[in-house]
Coordinates of C-alpha atoms and ligand atoms in Angstrom, one line a residue:
Chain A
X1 CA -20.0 42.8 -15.1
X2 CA -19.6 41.6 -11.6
X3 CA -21.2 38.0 -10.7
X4 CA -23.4 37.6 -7.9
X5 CA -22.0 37.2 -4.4
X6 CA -21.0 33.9 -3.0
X7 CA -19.1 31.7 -0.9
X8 CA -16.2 30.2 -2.1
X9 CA -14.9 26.3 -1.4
X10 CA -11.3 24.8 -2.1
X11 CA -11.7 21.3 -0.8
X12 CA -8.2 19.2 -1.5
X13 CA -9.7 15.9 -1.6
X14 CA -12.8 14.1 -3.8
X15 CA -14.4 12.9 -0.5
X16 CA -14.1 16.3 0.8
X17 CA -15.7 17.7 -2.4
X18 CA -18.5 15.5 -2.3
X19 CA -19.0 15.9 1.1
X20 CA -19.4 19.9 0.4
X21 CA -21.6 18.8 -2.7
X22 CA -24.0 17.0 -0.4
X23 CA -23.9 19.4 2.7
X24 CA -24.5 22.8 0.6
X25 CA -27.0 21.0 -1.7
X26 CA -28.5 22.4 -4.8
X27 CA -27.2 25.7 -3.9
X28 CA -23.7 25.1 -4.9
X29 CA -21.5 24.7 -8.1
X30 CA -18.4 23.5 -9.3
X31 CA -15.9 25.2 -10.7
X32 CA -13.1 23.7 -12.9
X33 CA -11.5 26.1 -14.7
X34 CA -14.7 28.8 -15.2
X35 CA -14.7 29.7 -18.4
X36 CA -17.8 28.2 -19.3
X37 CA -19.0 29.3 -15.8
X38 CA -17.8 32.3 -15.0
X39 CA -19.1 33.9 -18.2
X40 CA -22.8 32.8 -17.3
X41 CA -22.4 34.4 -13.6
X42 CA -21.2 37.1 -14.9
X43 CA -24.8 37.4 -17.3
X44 CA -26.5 36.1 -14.3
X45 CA -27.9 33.0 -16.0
X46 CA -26.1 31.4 -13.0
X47 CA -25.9 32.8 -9.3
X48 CA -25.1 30.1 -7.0
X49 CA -24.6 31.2 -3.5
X50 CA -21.6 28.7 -2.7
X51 CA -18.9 27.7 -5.5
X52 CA -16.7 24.5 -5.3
X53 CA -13.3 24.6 -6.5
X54 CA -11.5 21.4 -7.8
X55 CA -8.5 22.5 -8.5
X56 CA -6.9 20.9 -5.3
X57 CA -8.3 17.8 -5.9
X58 CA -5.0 16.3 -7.6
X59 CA -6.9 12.7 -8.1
X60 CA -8.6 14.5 -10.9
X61 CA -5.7 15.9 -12.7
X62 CA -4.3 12.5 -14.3
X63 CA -4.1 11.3 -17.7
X64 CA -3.7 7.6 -17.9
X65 CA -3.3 4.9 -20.9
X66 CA -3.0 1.0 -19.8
X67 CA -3.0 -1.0 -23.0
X68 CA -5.6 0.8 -25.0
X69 CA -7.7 2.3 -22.0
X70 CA -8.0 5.9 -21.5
X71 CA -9.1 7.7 -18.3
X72 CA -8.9 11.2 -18.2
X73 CA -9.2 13.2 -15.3
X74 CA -11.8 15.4 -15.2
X75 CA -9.7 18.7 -14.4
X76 CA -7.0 17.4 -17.0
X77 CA -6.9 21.0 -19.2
X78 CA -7.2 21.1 -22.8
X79 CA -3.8 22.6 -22.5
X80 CA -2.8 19.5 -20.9
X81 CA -4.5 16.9 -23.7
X82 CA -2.8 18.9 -26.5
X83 CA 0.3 18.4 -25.1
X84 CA 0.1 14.8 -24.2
X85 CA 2.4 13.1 -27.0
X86 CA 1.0 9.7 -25.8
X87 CA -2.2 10.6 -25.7
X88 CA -1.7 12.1 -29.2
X89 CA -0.2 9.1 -30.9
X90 CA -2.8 6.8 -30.3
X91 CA -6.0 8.6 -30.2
X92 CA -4.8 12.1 -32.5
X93 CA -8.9 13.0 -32.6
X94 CA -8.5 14.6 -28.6
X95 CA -5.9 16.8 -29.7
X96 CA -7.4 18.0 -33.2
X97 CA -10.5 18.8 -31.8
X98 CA -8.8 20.1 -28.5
X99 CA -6.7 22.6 -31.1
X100 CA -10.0 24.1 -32.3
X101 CA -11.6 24.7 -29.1
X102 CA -11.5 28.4 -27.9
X103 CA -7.6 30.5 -27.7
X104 CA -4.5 29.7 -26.0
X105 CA -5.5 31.6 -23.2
X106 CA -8.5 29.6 -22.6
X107 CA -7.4 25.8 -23.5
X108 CA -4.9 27.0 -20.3
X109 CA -7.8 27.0 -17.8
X110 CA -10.4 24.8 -19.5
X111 CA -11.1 21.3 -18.5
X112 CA -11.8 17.8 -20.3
X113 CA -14.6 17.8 -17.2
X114 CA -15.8 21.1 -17.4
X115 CA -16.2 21.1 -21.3
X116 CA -18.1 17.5 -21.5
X117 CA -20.3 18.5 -18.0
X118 CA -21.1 22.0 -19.0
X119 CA -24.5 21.0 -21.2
X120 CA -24.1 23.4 -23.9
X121 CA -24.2 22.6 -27.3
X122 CA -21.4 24.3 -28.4
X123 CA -19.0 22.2 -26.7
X124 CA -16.7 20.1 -28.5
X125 CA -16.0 17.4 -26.5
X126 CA -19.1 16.1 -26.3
X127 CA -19.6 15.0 -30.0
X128 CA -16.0 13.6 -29.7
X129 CA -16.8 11.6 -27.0
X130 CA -19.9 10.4 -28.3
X131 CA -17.6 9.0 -31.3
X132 CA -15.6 7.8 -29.2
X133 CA -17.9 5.2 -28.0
X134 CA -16.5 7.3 -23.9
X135 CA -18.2 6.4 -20.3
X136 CA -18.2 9.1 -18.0
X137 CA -17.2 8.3 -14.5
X138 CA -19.4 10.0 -11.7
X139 CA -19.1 10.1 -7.9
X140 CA -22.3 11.6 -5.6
X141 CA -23.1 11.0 -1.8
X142 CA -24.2 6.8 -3.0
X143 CA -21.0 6.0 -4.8
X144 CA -19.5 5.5 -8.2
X145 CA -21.6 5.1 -11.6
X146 CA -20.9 5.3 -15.1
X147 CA -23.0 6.7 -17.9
X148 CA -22.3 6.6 -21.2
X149 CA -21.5 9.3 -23.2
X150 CA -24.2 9.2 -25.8
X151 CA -26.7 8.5 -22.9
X152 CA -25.6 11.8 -21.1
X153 CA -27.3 14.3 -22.6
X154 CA -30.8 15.5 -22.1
X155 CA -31.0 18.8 -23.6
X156 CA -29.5 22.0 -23.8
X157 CA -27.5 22.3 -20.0
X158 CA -29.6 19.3 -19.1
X159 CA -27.4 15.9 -18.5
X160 CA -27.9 12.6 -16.6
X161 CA -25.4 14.2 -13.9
X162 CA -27.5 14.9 -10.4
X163 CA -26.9 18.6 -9.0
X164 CA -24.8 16.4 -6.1
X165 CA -22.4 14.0 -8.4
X166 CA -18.6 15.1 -9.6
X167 CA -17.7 14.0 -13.3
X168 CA -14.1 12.3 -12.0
X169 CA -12.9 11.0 -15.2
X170 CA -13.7 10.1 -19.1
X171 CA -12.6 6.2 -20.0
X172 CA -12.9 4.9 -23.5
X173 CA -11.0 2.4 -25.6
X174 CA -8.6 4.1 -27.7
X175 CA -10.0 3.1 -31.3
X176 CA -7.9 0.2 -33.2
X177 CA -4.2 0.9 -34.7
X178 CA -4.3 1.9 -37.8
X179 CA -7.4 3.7 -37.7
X180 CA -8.1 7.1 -39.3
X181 CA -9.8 10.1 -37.3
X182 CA -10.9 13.8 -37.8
X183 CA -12.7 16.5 -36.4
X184 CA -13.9 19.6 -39.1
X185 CA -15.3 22.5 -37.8
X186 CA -16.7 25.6 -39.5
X187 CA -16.2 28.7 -37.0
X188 CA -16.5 32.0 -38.3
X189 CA -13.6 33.3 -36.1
X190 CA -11.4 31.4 -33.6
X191 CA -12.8 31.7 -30.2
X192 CA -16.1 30.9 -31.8
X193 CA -18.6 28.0 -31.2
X194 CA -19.1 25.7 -34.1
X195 CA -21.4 26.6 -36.7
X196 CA -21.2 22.8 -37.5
X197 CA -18.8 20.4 -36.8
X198 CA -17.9 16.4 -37.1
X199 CA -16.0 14.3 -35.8
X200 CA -15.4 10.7 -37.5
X201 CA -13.8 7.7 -36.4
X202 CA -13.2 4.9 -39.3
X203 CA -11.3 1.7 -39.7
X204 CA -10.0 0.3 -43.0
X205 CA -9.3 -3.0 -44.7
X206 CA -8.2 -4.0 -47.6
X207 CA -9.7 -0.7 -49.3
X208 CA -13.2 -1.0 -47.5
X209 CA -14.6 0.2 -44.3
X210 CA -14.8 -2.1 -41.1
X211 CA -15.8 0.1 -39.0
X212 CA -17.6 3.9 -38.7
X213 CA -18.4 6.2 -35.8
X214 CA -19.6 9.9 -37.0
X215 CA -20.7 12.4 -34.2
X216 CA -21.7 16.1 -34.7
X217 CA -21.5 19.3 -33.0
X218 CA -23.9 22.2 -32.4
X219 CA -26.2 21.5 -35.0
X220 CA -29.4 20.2 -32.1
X221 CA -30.0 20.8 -28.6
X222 CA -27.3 18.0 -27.4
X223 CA -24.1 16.6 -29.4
X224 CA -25.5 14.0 -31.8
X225 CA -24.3 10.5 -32.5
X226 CA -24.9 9.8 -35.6
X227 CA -25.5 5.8 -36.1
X228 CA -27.5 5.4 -39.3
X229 CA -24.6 7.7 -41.4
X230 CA -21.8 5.5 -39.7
X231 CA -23.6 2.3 -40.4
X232 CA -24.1 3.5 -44.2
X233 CA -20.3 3.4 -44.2
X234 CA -19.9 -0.2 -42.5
X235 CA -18.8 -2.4 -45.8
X236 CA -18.4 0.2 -48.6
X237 CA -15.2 1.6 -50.0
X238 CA -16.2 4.8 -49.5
X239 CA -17.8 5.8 -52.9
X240 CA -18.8 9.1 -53.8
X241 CA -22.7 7.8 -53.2
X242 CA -22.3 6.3 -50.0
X243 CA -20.8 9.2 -48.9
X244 CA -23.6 10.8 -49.5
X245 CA -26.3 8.9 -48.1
X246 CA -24.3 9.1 -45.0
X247 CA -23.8 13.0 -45.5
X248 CA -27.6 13.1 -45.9
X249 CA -28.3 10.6 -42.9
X250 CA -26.4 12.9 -40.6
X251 CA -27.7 16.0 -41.8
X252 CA -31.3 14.6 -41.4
X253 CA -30.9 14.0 -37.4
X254 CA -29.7 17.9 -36.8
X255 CA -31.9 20.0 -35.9
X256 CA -30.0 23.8 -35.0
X257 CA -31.1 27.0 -33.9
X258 CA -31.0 29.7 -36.3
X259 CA -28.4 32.1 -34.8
X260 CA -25.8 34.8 -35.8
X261 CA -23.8 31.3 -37.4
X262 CA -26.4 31.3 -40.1
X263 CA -30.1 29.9 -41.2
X264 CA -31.3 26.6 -39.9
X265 CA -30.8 25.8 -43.6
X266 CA -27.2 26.8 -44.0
X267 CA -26.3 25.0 -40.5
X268 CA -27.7 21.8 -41.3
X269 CA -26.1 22.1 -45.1
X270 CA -22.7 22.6 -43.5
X271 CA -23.5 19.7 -40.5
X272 CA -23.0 17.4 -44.3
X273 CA -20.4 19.5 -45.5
X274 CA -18.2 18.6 -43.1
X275 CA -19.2 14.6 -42.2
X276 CA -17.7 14.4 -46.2
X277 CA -14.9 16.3 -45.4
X278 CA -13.9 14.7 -42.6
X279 CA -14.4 10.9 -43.8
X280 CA -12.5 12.4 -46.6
X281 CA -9.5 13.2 -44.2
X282 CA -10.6 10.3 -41.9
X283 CA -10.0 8.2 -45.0
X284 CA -6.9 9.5 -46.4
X285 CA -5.1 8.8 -42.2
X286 CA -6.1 5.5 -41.6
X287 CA -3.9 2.9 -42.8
Chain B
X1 CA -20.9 37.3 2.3
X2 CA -17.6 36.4 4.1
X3 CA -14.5 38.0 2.6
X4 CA -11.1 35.3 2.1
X5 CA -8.1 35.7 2.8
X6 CA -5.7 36.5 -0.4
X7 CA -2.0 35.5 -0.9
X8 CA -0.3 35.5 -4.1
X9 CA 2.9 36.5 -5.5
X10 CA 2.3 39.6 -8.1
X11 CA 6.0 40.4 -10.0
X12 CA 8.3 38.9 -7.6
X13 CA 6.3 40.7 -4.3
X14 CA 4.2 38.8 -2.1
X15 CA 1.0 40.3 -1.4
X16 CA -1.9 39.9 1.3
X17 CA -5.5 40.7 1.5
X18 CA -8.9 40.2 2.0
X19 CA -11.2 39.9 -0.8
X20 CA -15.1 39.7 -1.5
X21 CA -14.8 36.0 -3.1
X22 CA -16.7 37.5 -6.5
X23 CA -13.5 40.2 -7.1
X24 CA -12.2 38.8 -10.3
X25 CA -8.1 38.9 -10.8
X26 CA -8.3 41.6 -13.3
X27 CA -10.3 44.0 -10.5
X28 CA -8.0 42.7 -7.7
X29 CA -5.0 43.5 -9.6
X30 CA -6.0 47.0 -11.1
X31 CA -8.3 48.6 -8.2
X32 CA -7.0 47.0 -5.0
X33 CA -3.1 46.8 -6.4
X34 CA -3.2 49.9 -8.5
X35 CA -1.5 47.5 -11.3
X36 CA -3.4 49.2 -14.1
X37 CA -1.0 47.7 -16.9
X38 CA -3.7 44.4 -17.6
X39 CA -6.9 46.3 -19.3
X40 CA -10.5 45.7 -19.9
X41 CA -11.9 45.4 -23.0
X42 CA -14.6 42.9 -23.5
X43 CA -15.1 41.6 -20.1
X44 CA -16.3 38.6 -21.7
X45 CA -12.7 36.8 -22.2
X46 CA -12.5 37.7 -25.7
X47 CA -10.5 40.5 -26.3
X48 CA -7.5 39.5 -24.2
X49 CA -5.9 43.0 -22.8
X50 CA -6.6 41.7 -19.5
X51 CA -3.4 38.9 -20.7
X52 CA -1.4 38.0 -17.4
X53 CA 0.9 35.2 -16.5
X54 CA 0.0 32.6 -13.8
X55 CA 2.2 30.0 -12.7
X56 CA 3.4 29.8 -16.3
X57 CA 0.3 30.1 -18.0
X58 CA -1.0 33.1 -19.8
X59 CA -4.8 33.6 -18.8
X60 CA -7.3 36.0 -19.0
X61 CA -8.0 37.8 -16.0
X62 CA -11.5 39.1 -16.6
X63 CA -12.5 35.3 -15.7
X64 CA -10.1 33.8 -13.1
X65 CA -12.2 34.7 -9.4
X66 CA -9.3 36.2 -6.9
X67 CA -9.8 33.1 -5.0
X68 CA -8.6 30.8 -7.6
X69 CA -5.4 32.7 -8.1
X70 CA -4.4 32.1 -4.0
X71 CA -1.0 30.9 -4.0
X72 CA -0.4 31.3 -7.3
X73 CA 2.5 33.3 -9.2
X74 CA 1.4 36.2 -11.2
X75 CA 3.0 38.2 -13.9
X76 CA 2.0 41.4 -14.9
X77 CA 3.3 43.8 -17.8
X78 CA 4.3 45.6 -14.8
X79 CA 6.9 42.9 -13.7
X80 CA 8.1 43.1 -17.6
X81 CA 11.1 45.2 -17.0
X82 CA 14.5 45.2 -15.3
X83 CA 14.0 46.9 -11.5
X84 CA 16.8 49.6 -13.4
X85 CA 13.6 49.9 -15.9
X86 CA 15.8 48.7 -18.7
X87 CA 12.8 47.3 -20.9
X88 CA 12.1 43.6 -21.8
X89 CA 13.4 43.1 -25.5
X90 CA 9.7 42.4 -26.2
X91 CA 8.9 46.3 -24.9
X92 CA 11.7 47.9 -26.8
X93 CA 10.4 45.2 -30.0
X94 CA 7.2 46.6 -30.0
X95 CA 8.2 50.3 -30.0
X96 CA 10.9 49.9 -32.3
X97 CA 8.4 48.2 -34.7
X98 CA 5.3 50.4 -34.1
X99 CA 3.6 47.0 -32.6
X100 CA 1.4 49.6 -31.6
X101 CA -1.2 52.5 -32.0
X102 CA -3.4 53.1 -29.2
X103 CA -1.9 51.0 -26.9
X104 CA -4.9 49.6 -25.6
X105 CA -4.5 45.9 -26.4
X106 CA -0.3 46.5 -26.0
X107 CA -0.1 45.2 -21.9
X108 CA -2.0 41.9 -23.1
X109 CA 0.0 41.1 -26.3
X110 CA 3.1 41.4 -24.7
X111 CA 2.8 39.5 -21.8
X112 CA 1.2 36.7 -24.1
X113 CA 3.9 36.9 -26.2
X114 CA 6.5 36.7 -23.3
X115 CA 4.8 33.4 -22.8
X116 CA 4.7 32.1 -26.3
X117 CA 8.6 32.8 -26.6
X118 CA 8.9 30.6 -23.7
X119 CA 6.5 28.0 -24.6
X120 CA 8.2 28.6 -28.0
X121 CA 11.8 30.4 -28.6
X122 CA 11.9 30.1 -32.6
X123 CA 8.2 30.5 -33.4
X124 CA 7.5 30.6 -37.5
X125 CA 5.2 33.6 -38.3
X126 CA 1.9 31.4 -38.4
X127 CA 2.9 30.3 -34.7
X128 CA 3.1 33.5 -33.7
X129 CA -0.5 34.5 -35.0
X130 CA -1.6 31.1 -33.9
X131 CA 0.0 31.8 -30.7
X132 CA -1.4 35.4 -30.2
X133 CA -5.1 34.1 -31.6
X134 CA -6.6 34.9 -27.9
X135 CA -5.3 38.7 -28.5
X136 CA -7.6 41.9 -30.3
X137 CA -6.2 44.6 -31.9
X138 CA -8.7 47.3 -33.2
X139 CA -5.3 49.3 -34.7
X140 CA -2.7 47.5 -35.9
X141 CA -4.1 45.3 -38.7
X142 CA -1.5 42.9 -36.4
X143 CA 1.5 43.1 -39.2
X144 CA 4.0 45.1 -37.0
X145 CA 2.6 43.1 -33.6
X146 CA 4.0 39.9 -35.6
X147 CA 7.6 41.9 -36.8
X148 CA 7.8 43.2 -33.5
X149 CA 7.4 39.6 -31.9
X150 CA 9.8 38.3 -34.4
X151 CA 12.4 40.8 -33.7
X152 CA 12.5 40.3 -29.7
X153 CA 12.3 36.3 -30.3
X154 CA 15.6 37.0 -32.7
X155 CA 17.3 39.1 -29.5
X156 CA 16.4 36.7 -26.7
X157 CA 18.0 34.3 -28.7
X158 CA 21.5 35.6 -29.2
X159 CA 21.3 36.8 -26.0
X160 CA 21.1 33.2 -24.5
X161 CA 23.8 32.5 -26.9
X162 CA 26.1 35.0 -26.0
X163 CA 25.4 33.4 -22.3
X164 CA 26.2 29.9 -23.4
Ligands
FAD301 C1 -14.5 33.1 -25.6 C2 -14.7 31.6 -25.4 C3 -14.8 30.7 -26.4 C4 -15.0 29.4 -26.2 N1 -15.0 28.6 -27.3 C5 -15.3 27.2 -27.1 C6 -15.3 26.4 -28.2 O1 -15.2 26.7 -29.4 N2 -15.6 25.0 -28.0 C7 -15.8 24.6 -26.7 O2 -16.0 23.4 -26.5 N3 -15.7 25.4 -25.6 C8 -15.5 26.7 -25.8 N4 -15.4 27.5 -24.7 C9 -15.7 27.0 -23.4 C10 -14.4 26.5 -22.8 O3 -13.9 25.4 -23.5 C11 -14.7 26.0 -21.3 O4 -13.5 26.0 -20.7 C12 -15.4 24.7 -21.1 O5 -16.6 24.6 -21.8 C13 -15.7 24.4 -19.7 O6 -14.6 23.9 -19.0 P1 -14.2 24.6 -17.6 O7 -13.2 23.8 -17.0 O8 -13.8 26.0 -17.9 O9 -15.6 24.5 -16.8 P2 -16.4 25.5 -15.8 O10 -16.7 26.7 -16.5 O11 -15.6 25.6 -14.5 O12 -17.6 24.6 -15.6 C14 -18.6 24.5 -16.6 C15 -19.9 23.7 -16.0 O13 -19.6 22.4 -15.7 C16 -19.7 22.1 -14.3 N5 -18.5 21.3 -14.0 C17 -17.2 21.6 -14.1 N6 -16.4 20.6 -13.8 C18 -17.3 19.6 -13.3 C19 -17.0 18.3 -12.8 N7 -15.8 17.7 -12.7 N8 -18.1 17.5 -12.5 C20 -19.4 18.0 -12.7 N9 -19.6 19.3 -13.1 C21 -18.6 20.0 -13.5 C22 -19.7 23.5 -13.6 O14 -20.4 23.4 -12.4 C23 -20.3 24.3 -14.6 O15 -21.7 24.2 -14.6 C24 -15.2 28.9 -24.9 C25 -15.1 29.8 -23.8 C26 -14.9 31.1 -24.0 C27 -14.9 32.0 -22.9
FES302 S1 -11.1 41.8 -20.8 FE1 -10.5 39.8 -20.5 S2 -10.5 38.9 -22.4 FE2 -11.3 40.9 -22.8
FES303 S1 -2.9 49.2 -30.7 FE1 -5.0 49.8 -30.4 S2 -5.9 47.9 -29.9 FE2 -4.0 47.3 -30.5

């Protein structure tokens, strides 16, 4: 399968991407590192007559933690998060999650920007952003502006991003010391997108929950943040029935296709499955 | 559409060209550099066959566009062997241990596997299938691909010892 013809752009600087972004207009795409991208010009769901590499722009290939804030660069690979031992140590959720995303091959290539940007709801970043409470950063012809995460997306490939703005970097607050994180996903294969997955974020004290933040992947037409399950959890220990009127809260916001990864049904009975399993394992890290 | 001008090193040589910017690696490497070792099988960066090293990565070929490899370092099972064709200890591994049936799959293991004994000198059997996750095999059942991975990660090793 050959993709469409088209130009191709290696500008070495932001302003110079932008520039290219503005001058070339809805015509051309970015590229970060294509495997999201490539695979839809090769099927033709994308042709775009001029493509945009970023991989010269080195102000996007940073990770940096000041005191609790995160910023990661955009073309920061998953490769790269993964192996980020301070990353790791104070926010382990990036590198879980990053561990379950695709093969080694691909984390190599892959990008923090390309996975959260891309629209699709098989991505796994965007759920784990969401429950991260994470602001994207993004840069068009007008300037710098931030939307939030769980504002971002619209629909399936549909995001608050205009065709003419660069996703620069993801900031959040890494979540409080002590805290206790997972992310479960049910695949049937590795190199497969979720059939359902959840990430949760949860602070304890003195055996009861503080604080809850549940997102979930591939189980609706964008990553879903789900606010009544995590606010079920605010104040309880935990108990087997709370747990499941937040299992049942989550599952009742998803919505998923019926696919190859199962019935409608099935999906949304897994979506629950693994919110309990992963308070469960949430639980049992936070200290 | 304008071609671009290509320059990259391929297993040690340096190599220029011109290139329609839609040529991906693996079509670059196999019909313009006659390096027919990286293979095709899904085309939709499944399978991994198409396995080569860039800069130090391993990648899939079938979705890197030639343009995004300019100036980079690339490693094919080509480049595997001594220039007096004595055979990596991974190549003689995987024929000593029938880490193969067909073959097919065979160029893309072993080049990931090169990497992973970098990334990884002493890998425990479930790193090694972790580590060779992005790679089919339709044959093999992947027993003897894991022996044979074991085996060259044991040579290497006293090897660099006997160096030391
Ligand atoms: C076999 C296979 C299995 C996979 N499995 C998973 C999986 O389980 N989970 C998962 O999350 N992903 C999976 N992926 C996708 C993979 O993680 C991609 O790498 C990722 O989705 C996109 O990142 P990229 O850097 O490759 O982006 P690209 O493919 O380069 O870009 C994706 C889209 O985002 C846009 N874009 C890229 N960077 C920016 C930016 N900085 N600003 C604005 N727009 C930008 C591009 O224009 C394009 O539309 C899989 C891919 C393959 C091929
Ligand atoms: S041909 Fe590239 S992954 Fe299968
Ligand atoms: S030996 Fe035949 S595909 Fe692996």
């Amino acid at each position: 399968m050959i993709p469409g013809s088209f130009e191709y752009h290696r500008p070495s600087s932001l302003d110079d991407a932008v520039g290219l972004m503005s001058s070339l207009g809805e015509d051309a795409l970015l590229v970060a590192g294509g495997h999201s991208l490539i695979p839809m010009m090769k099927l033709r769901m994308a042709a775009p007559e001029h493509l945009i590499d970023l991989q010269d722009v080195q102000s996007l290939k940073s990770i940096s933690i000041d005191g609790g804030k995160v910023a990661l660069g955009a073309m920061v690979t998953q490769a790269e998060l993964i192996a980020s031992e301070e990353l790791c140590a104070i926010c382990p959720l990036l590198k879980e999650a990053s561990l379950q995303i695709a093969d080694p091959q691909i984390r190599n290539l892959g990008t923090i920007g390309g996975n959260v940007a891309n629209g699709d709801p098989g991505n796994d970043m965007p759920a784990v952003m969401q429950t991260l409470g994470a602001t994207y950063m993004l840069t068009g012809p007008d300037g710098e502006r931030e939307v939030a995460a769980k504002d971002f997306y619209e629909a399936a490939y549909f995001t608050a991003r205009e065709d003419n703005e660069i996703l620069t970097a993801i900031c959040f607050d890494a979540p409080a010391k002590g805290h206790g994180s997972a992310y479960l996903k049910q695949k049937r294969k590795i190199g497969d997108y979720a059939t359902a997955a959840a990430a949760v974020v949860l602070e304890i004290s003195g055996g009861n929950c503080t604080a809850a933040s549940i997102g979930l992947t591939n189980v609706g037409d964008t990553p879903l943040l789900a606010e009544e399950a995590s606010a079920i959890l605010v104040g309880s220990s935990l108990d087997d029935d709370t747990v499941k009127k937040a299992m049942e809260a989550a599952r009742a916001i998803t919505d998923p296709a019926s696919d190859g990864r199962g019935p409608k049904e099935f999906r949304t009975h897994i979506a629950g499955i693994m919110v309990q399993r992963a308070i469960a394992l949430a639980q049992s890290r936070a200290k | 559409m304008s071609e671009i001008d290509i320059s990259m090193t391929i297993n040690g040589q340096k190599v220029e060209g011109k290139a329609d910017p839609r040529t991906l690696l693996i079509h670059f490497l196999r019909e313009d550099q006659l390096l027919t070792g990286p293979h095709i099988g899904c085309d939709t960066t499944h399978c991994g066959a198409c396995t080569v090293d860039m800069d130090g990565l391993s990648v899939k070929s079938c979705t890197v566009f030639v343009g995004q490899a300019n100036g980079k370092d690339i490693l094919t099972i080509e480049g595997m062997a001594e220039a007096d064709g004595t055979l990596h200890a991974l190549q003689t591994a995987f024929s000593d241990n029938h880490g193969l049936q067909c073959g097919f799959c065979t160029p893309g293991m072993i080049t990931r596997a090169y990497r992973l004994l970098q990334e990884n000198p002493d890998p425990t059997e479930e790193e090694i299938r972790y580590g060779i996750s992005g790679n089919l095999c339709r044959c093999t059942g992947y027993q003897n691909i894991v022996k044979a991975i074991q085996v060259a990660a044991k040579e290497l090793s006293s090897v660099k010892e006997a160096a030391e």
